[in-house]
PDB file of C-alpha atoms in Angstrom:
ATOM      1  CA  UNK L   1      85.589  98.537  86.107  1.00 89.00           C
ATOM      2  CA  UNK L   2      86.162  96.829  82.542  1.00 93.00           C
ATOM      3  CA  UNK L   3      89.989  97.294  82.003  1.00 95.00           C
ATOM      4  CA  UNK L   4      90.734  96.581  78.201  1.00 96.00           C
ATOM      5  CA  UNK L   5      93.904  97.297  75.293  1.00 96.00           C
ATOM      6  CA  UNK L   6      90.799  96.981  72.484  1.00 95.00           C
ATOM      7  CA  UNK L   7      89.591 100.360  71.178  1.00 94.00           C
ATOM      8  CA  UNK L   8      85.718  99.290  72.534  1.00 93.00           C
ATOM      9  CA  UNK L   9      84.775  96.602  74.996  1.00 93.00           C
ATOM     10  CA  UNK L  10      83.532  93.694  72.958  1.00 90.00           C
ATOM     11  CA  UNK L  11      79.566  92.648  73.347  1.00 88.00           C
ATOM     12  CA  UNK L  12      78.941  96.122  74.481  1.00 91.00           C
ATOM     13  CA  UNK L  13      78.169  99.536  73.336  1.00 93.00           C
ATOM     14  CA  UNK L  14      79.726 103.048  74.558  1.00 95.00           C
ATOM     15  CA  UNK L  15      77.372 105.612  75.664  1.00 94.00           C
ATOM     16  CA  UNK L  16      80.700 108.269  75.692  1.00 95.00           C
ATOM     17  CA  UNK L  17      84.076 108.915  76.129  1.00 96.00           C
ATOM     18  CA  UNK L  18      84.851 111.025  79.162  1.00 96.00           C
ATOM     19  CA  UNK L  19      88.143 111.665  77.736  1.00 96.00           C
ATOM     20  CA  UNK L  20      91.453 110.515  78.922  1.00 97.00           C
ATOM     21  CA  UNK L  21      91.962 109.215  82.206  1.00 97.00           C
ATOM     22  CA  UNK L  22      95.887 108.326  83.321  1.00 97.00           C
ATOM     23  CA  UNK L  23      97.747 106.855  86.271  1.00 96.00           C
ATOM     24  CA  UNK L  24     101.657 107.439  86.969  1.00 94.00           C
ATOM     25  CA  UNK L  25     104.377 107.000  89.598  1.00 95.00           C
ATOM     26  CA  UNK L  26     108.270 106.127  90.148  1.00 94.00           C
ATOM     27  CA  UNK L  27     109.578 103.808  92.345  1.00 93.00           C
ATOM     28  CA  UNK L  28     113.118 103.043  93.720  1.00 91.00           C
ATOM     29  CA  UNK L  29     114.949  99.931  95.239  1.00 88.00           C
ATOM     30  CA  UNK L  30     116.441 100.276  98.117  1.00 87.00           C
ATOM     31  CA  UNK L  31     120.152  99.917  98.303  1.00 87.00           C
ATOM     32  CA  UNK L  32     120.070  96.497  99.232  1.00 86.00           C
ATOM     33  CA  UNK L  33     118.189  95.480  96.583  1.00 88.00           C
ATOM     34  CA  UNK L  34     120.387  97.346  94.258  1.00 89.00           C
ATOM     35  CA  UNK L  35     123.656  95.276  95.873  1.00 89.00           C
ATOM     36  CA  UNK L  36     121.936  92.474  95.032  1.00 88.00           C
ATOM     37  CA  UNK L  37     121.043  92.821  91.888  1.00 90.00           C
ATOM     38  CA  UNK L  38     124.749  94.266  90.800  1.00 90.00           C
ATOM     39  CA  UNK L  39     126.234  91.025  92.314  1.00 91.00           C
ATOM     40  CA  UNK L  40     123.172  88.944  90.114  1.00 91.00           C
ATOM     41  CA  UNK L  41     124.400  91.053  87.404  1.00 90.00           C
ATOM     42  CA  UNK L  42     127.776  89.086  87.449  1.00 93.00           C
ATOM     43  CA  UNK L  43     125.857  85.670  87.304  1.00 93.00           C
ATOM     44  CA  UNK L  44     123.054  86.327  84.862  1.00 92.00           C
ATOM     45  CA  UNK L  45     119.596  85.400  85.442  1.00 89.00           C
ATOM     46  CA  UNK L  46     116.163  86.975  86.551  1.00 89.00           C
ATOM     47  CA  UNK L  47     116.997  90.067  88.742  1.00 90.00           C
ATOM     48  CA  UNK L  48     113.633  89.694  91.168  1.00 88.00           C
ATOM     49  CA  UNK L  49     114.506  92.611  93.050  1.00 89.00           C
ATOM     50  CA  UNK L  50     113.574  94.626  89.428  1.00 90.00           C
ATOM     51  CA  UNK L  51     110.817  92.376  88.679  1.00 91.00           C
ATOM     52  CA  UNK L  52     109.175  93.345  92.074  1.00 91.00           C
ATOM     53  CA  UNK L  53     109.937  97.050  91.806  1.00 91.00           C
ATOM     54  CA  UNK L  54     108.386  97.303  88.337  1.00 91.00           C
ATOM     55  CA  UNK L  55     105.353  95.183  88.813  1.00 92.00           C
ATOM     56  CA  UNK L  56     104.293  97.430  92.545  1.00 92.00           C
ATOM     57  CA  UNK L  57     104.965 100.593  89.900  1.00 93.00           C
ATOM     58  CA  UNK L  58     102.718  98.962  87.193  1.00 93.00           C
ATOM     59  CA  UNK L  59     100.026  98.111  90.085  1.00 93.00           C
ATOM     60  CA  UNK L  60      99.811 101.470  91.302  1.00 94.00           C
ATOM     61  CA  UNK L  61      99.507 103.205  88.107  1.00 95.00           C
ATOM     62  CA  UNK L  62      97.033 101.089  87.431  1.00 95.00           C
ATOM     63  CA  UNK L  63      95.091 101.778  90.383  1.00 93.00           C
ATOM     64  CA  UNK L  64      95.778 105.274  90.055  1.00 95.00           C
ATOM     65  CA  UNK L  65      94.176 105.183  86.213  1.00 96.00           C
ATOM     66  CA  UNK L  66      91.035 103.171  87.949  1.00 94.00           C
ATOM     67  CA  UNK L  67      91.044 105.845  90.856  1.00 92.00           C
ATOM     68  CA  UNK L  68      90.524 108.480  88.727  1.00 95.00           C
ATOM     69  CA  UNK L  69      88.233 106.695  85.677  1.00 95.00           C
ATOM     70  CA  UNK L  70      85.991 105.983  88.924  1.00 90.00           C
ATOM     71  CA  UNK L  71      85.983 109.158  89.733  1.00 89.00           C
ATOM     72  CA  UNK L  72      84.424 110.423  86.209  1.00 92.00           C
ATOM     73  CA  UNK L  73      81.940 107.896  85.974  1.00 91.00           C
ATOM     74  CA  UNK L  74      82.940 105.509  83.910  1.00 94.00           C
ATOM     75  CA  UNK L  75      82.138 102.163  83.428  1.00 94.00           C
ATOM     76  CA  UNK L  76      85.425 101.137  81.186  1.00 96.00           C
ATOM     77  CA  UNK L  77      88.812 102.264  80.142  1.00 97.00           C
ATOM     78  CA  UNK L  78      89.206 101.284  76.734  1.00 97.00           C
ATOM     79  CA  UNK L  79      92.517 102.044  74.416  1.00 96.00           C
ATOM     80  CA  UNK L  80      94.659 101.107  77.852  1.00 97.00           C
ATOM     81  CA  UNK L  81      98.545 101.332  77.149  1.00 97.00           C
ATOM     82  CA  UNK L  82     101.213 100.896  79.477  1.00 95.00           C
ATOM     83  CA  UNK L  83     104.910 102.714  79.182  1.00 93.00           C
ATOM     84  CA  UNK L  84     107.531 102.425  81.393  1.00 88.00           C
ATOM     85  CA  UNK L  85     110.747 104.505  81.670  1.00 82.00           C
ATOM     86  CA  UNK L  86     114.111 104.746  84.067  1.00 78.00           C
ATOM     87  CA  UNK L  87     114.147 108.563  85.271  1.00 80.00           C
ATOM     88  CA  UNK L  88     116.817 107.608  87.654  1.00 79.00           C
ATOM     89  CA  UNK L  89     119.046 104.541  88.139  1.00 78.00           C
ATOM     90  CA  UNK L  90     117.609 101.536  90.511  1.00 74.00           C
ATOM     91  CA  UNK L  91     114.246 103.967  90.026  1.00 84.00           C
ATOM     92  CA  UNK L  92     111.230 102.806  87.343  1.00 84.00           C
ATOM     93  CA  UNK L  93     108.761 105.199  86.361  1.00 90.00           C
ATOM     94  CA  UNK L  94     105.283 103.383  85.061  1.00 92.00           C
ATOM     95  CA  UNK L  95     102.480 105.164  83.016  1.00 95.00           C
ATOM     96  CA  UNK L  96      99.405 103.846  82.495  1.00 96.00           C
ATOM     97  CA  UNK L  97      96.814 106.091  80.530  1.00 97.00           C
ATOM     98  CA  UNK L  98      93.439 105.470  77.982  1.00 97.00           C
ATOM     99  CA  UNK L  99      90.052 106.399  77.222  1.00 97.00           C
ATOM    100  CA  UNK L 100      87.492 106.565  80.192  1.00 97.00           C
ATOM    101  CA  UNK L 101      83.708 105.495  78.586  1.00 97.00           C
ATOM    102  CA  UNK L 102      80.303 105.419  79.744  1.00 96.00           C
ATOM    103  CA  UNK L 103      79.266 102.284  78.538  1.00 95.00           C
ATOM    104  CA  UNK L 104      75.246 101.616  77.731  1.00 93.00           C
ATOM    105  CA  UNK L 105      73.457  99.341  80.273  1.00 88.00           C
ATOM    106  CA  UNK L 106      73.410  95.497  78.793  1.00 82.00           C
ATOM    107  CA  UNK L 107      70.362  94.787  76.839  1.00 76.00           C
ATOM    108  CA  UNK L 108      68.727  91.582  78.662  1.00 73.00           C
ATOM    109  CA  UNK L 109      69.069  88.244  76.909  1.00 68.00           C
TER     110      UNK L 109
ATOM    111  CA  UNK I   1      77.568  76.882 118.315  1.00 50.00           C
ATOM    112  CA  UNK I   2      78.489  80.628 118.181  1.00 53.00           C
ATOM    113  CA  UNK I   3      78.186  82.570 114.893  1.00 58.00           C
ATOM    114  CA  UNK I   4      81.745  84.243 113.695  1.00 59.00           C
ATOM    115  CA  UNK I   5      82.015  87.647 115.758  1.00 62.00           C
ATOM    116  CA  UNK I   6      80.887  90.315 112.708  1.00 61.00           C
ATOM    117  CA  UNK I   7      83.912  92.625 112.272  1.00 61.00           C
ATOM    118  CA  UNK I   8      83.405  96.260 113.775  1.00 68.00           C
ATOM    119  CA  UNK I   9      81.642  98.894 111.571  1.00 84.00           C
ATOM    120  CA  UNK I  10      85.243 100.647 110.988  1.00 86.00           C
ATOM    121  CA  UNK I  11      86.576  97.210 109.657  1.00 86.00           C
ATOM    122  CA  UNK I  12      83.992  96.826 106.757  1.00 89.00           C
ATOM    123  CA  UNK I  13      83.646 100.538 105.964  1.00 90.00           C
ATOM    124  CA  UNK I  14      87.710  99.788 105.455  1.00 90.00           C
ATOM    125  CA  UNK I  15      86.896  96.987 103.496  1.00 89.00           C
ATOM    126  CA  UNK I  16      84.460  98.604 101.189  1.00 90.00           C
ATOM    127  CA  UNK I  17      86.620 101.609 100.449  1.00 89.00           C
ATOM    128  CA  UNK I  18      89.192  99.253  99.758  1.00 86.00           C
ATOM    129  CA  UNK I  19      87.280  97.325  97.463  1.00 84.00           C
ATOM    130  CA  UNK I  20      85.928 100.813  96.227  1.00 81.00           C
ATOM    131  CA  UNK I  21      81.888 100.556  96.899  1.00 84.00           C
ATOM    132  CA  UNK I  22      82.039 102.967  98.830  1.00 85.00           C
ATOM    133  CA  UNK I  23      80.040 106.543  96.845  1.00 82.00           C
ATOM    134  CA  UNK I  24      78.580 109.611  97.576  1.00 84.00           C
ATOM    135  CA  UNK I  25      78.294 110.915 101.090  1.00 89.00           C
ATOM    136  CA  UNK I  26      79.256 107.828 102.602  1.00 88.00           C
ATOM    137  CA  UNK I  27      82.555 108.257 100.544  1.00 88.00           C
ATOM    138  CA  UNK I  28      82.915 111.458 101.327  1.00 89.00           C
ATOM    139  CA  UNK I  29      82.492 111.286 105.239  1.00 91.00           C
ATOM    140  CA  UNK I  30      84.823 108.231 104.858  1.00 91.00           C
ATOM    141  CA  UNK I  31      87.553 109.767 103.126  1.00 90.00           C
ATOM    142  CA  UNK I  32      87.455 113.117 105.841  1.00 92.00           C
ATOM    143  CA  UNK I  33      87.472 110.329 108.451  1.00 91.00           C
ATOM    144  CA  UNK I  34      91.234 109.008 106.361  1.00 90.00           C
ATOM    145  CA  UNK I  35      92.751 112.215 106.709  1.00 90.00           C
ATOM    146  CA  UNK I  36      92.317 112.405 110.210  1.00 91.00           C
ATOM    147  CA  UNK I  37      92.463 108.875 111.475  1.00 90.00           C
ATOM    148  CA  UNK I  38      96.045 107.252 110.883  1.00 89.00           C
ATOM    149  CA  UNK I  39      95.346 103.832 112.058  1.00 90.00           C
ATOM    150  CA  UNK I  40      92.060 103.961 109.956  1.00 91.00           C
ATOM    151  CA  UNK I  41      94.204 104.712 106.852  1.00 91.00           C
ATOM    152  CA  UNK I  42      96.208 101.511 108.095  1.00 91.00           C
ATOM    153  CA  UNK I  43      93.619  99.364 107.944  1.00 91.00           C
ATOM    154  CA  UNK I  44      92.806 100.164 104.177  1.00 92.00           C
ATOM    155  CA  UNK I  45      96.130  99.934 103.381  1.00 91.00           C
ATOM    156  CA  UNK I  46      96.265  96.323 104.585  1.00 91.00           C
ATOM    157  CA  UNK I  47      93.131  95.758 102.732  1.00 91.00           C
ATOM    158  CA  UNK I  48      95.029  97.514 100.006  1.00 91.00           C
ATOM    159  CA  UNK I  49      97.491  95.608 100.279  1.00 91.00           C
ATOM    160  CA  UNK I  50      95.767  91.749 100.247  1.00 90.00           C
ATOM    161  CA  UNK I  51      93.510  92.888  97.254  1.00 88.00           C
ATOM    162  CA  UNK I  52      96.972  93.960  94.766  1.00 89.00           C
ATOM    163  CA  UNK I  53      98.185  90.496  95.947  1.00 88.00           C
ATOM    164  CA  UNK I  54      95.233  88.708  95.093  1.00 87.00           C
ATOM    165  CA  UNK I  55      94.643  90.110  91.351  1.00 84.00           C
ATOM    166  CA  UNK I  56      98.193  88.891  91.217  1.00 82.00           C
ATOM    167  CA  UNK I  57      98.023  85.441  92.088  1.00 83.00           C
ATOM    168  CA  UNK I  58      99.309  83.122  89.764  1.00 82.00           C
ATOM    169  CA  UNK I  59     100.542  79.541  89.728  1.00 84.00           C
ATOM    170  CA  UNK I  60     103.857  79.207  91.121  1.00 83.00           C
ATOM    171  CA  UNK I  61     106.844  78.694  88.545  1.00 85.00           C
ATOM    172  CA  UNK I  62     109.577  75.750  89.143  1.00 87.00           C
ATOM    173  CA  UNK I  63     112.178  78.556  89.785  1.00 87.00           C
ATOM    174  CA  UNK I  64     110.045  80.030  92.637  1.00 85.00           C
ATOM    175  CA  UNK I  65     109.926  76.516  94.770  1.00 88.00           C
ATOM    176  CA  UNK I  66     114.021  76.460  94.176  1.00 90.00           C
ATOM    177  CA  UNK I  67     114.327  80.413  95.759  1.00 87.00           C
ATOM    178  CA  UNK I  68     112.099  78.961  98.445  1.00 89.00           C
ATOM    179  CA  UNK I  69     114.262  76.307  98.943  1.00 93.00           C
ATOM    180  CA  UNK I  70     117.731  78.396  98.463  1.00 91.00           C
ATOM    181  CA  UNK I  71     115.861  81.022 100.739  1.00 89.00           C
ATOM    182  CA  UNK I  72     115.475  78.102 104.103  1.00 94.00           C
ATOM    183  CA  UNK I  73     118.692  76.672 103.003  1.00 96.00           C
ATOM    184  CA  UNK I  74     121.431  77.229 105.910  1.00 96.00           C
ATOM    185  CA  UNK I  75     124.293  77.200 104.440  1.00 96.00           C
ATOM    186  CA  UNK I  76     122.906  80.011 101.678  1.00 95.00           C
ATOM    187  CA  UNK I  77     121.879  81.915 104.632  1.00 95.00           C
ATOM    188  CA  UNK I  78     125.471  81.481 106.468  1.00 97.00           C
ATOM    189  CA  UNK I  79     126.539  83.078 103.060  1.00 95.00           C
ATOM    190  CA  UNK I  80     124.665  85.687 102.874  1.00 92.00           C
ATOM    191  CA  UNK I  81     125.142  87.111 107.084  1.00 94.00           C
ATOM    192  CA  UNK I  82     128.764  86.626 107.114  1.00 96.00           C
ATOM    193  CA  UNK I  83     129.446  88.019 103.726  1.00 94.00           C
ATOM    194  CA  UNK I  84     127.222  91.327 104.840  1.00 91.00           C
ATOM    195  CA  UNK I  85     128.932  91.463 108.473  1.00 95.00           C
ATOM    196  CA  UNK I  86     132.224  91.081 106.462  1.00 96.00           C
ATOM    197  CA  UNK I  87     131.175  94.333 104.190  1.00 93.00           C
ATOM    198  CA  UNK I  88     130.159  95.896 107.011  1.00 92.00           C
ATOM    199  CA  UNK I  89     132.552  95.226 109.573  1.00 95.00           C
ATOM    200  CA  UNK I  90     135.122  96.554 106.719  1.00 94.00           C
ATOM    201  CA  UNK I  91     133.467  99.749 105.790  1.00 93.00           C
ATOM    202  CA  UNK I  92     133.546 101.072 109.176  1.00 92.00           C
ATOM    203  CA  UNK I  93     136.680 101.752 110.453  1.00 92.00           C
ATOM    204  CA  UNK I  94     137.741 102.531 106.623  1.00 92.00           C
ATOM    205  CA  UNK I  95     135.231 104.996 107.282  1.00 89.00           C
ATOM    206  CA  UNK I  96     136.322 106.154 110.589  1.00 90.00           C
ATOM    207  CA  UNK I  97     140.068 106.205 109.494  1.00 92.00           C
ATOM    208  CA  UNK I  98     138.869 108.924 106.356  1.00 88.00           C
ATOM    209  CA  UNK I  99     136.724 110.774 108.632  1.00 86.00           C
ATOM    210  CA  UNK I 100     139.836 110.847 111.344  1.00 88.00           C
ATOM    211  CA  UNK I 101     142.363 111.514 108.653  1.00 88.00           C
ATOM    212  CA  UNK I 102     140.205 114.322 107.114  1.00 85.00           C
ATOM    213  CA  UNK I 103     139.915 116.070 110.542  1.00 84.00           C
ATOM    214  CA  UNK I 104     143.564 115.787 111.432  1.00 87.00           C
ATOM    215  CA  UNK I 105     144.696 116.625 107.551  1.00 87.00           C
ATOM    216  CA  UNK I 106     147.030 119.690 107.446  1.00 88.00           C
ATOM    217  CA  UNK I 107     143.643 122.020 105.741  1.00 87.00           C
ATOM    218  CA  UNK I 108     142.671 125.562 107.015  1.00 90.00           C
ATOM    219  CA  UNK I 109     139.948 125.639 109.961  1.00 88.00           C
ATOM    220  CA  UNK I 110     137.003 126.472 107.607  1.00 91.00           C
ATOM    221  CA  UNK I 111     137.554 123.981 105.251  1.00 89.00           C
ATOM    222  CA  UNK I 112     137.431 121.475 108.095  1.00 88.00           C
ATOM    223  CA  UNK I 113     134.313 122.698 109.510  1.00 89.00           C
ATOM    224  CA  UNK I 114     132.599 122.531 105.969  1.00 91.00           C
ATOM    225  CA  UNK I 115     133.672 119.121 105.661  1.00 89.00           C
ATOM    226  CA  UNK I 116     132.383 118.443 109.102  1.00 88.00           C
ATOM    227  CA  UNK I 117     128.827 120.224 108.540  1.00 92.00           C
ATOM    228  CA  UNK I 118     128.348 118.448 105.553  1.00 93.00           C
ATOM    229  CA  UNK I 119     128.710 115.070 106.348  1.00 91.00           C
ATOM    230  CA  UNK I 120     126.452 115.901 109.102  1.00 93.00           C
ATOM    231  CA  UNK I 121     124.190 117.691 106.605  1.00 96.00           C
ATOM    232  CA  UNK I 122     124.026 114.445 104.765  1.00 95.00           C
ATOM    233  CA  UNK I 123     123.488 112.327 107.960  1.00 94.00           C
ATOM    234  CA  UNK I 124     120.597 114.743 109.462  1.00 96.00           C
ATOM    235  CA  UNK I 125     118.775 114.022 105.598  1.00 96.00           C
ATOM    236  CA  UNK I 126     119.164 110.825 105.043  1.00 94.00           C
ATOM    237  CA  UNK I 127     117.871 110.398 108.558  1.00 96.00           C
ATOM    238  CA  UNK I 128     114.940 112.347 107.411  1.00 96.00           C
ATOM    239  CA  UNK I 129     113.842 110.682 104.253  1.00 93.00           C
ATOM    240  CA  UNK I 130     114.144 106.964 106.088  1.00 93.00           C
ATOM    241  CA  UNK I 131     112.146 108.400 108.762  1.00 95.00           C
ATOM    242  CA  UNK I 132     109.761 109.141 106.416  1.00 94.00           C
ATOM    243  CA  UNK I 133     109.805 106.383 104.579  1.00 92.00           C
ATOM    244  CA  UNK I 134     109.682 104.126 107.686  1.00 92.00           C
ATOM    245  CA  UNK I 135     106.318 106.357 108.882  1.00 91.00           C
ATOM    246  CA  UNK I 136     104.628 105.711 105.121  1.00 90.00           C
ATOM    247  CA  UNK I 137     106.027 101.833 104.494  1.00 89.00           C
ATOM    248  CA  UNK I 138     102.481 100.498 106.689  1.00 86.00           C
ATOM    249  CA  UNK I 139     101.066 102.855 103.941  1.00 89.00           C
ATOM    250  CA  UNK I 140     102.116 101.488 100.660  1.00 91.00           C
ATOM    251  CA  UNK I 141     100.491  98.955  99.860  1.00 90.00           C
ATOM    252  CA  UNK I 142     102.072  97.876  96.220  1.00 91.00           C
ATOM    253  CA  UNK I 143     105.696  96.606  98.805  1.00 87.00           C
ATOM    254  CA  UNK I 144     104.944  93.097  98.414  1.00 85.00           C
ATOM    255  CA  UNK I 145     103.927  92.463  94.634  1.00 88.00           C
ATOM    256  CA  UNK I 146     106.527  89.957  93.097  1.00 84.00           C
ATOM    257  CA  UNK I 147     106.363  90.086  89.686  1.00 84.00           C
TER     258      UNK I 147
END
């Protein structure tokens, strides 16, 4: 599955657009994680426990978008975005969404 | 010399749903198999699991080799245990002496047993949501990506 932020997939042509194709979830630290960060908080510096809990949301969105591009067909998600957003505190919420396409098959060279 | 033992049919069907090449009826016998095999669903999870961490390997940065380092380091360790068994060996009899102190407080009967049935209330819930959150943990396969 071609995965791309450009509107088409460079060197190749789309067939269609099945139409939009998305991938979602929230995910919370668990209070020790949370104590850790407040005390990093005081300190400064990278809080890991945050970095971890938003890159496992961004993964499974992601899957979640491939999941269901997979199950239309497709051959590439073009027009790919990513937005993130706190719906409750210590939890991340990540949304992935773009365009599922058909691409047509490679001409040989 | 002996050829590598192959792994059982169950193991690579895992492994090719993982890796999603699974399709059509093979898929779909697969995926009724999931919903009614637990430790099947484990397995994919753990393949799951390895192929998020492998799209996600990445040179290590000089700060990571110093957390690895802090992380083995005893004395940071002898930090961390006796400043949690401190916490926690604090909290709990401040928590006992509320609790007692509640119970014993000059408050009518009813107001007592509210007080009573809904710290239990919370107890009985939050039991329930780590159960299930210890039962789907071998599920979730996104617990160990770092950054």
């Amino acid at each position: 599955m071609i995965l791309t932020t450009t509107e088409t997939v460079p060197g190749r042509a789309i067939e269609s657009a099945l139409g939009l194709v998305k991938g979602n979830t929230v995910r919370a630290a668990h209070a020790g994680d949370d104590m850790q960060a407040w005390f990093k908080n005081l300190v400064g510096g990278e809080l890991e426990e945050y970095t971890a809990l938003l890159a496992g949301a961004r993964e499974q969105a992601l899957d979640r978008l491939v999941a269901e591009a997979r199950a239309r067909g497709a051959d590439a998600v073009v027009g790919l975005h990513f937005s993130s957003c706190e719906i409750a505190e210590g939890a991340a919420e990540f949304l992935v969404y773009g365009t599922a396409v058909k691409l047509l098959p490679q001409k040989p060279v | 010399m002996s050829a590598d033992p192959q792994p059982p049919d169950d193991a690579l069907l895992a492994m090719a749903y993982a890796d999603r090449e699974l399709s059509g009826e093979a898929l779909r016998r697969f995926e009724l198999r999931l919903s009614e095999e637990p430790e099947l669903a484990r397995v994919v999870s753990e393949h799951q699991r390895l192929a998020v961490l492998a799209r996600n390997a990445r040179p290590a940065e000089p700060m990571d080799l110093e957390w690895g380092r802090l992380r083995r380091s005893p004395l940071q360790r002898a930090l961390r245990g006796a400043g949690l068994l401190l916490i926690t060996l604090g909290l709990t009899p401040l928590s006992g002496v509320a609790l007692w102190r509640l119970m014993h407080a000059d408050l009518p009967p009813v107001l007592k047993l509210g007080s009573a049935a809904a710290l239990l209330g919370t107890l009985l819930y939050f039991a329930a949501i780590a159960r299930a959150r210890w039962r789907t943990r071998a599920y979730d396969p996104y617990r160990n990506v770092r950054r």
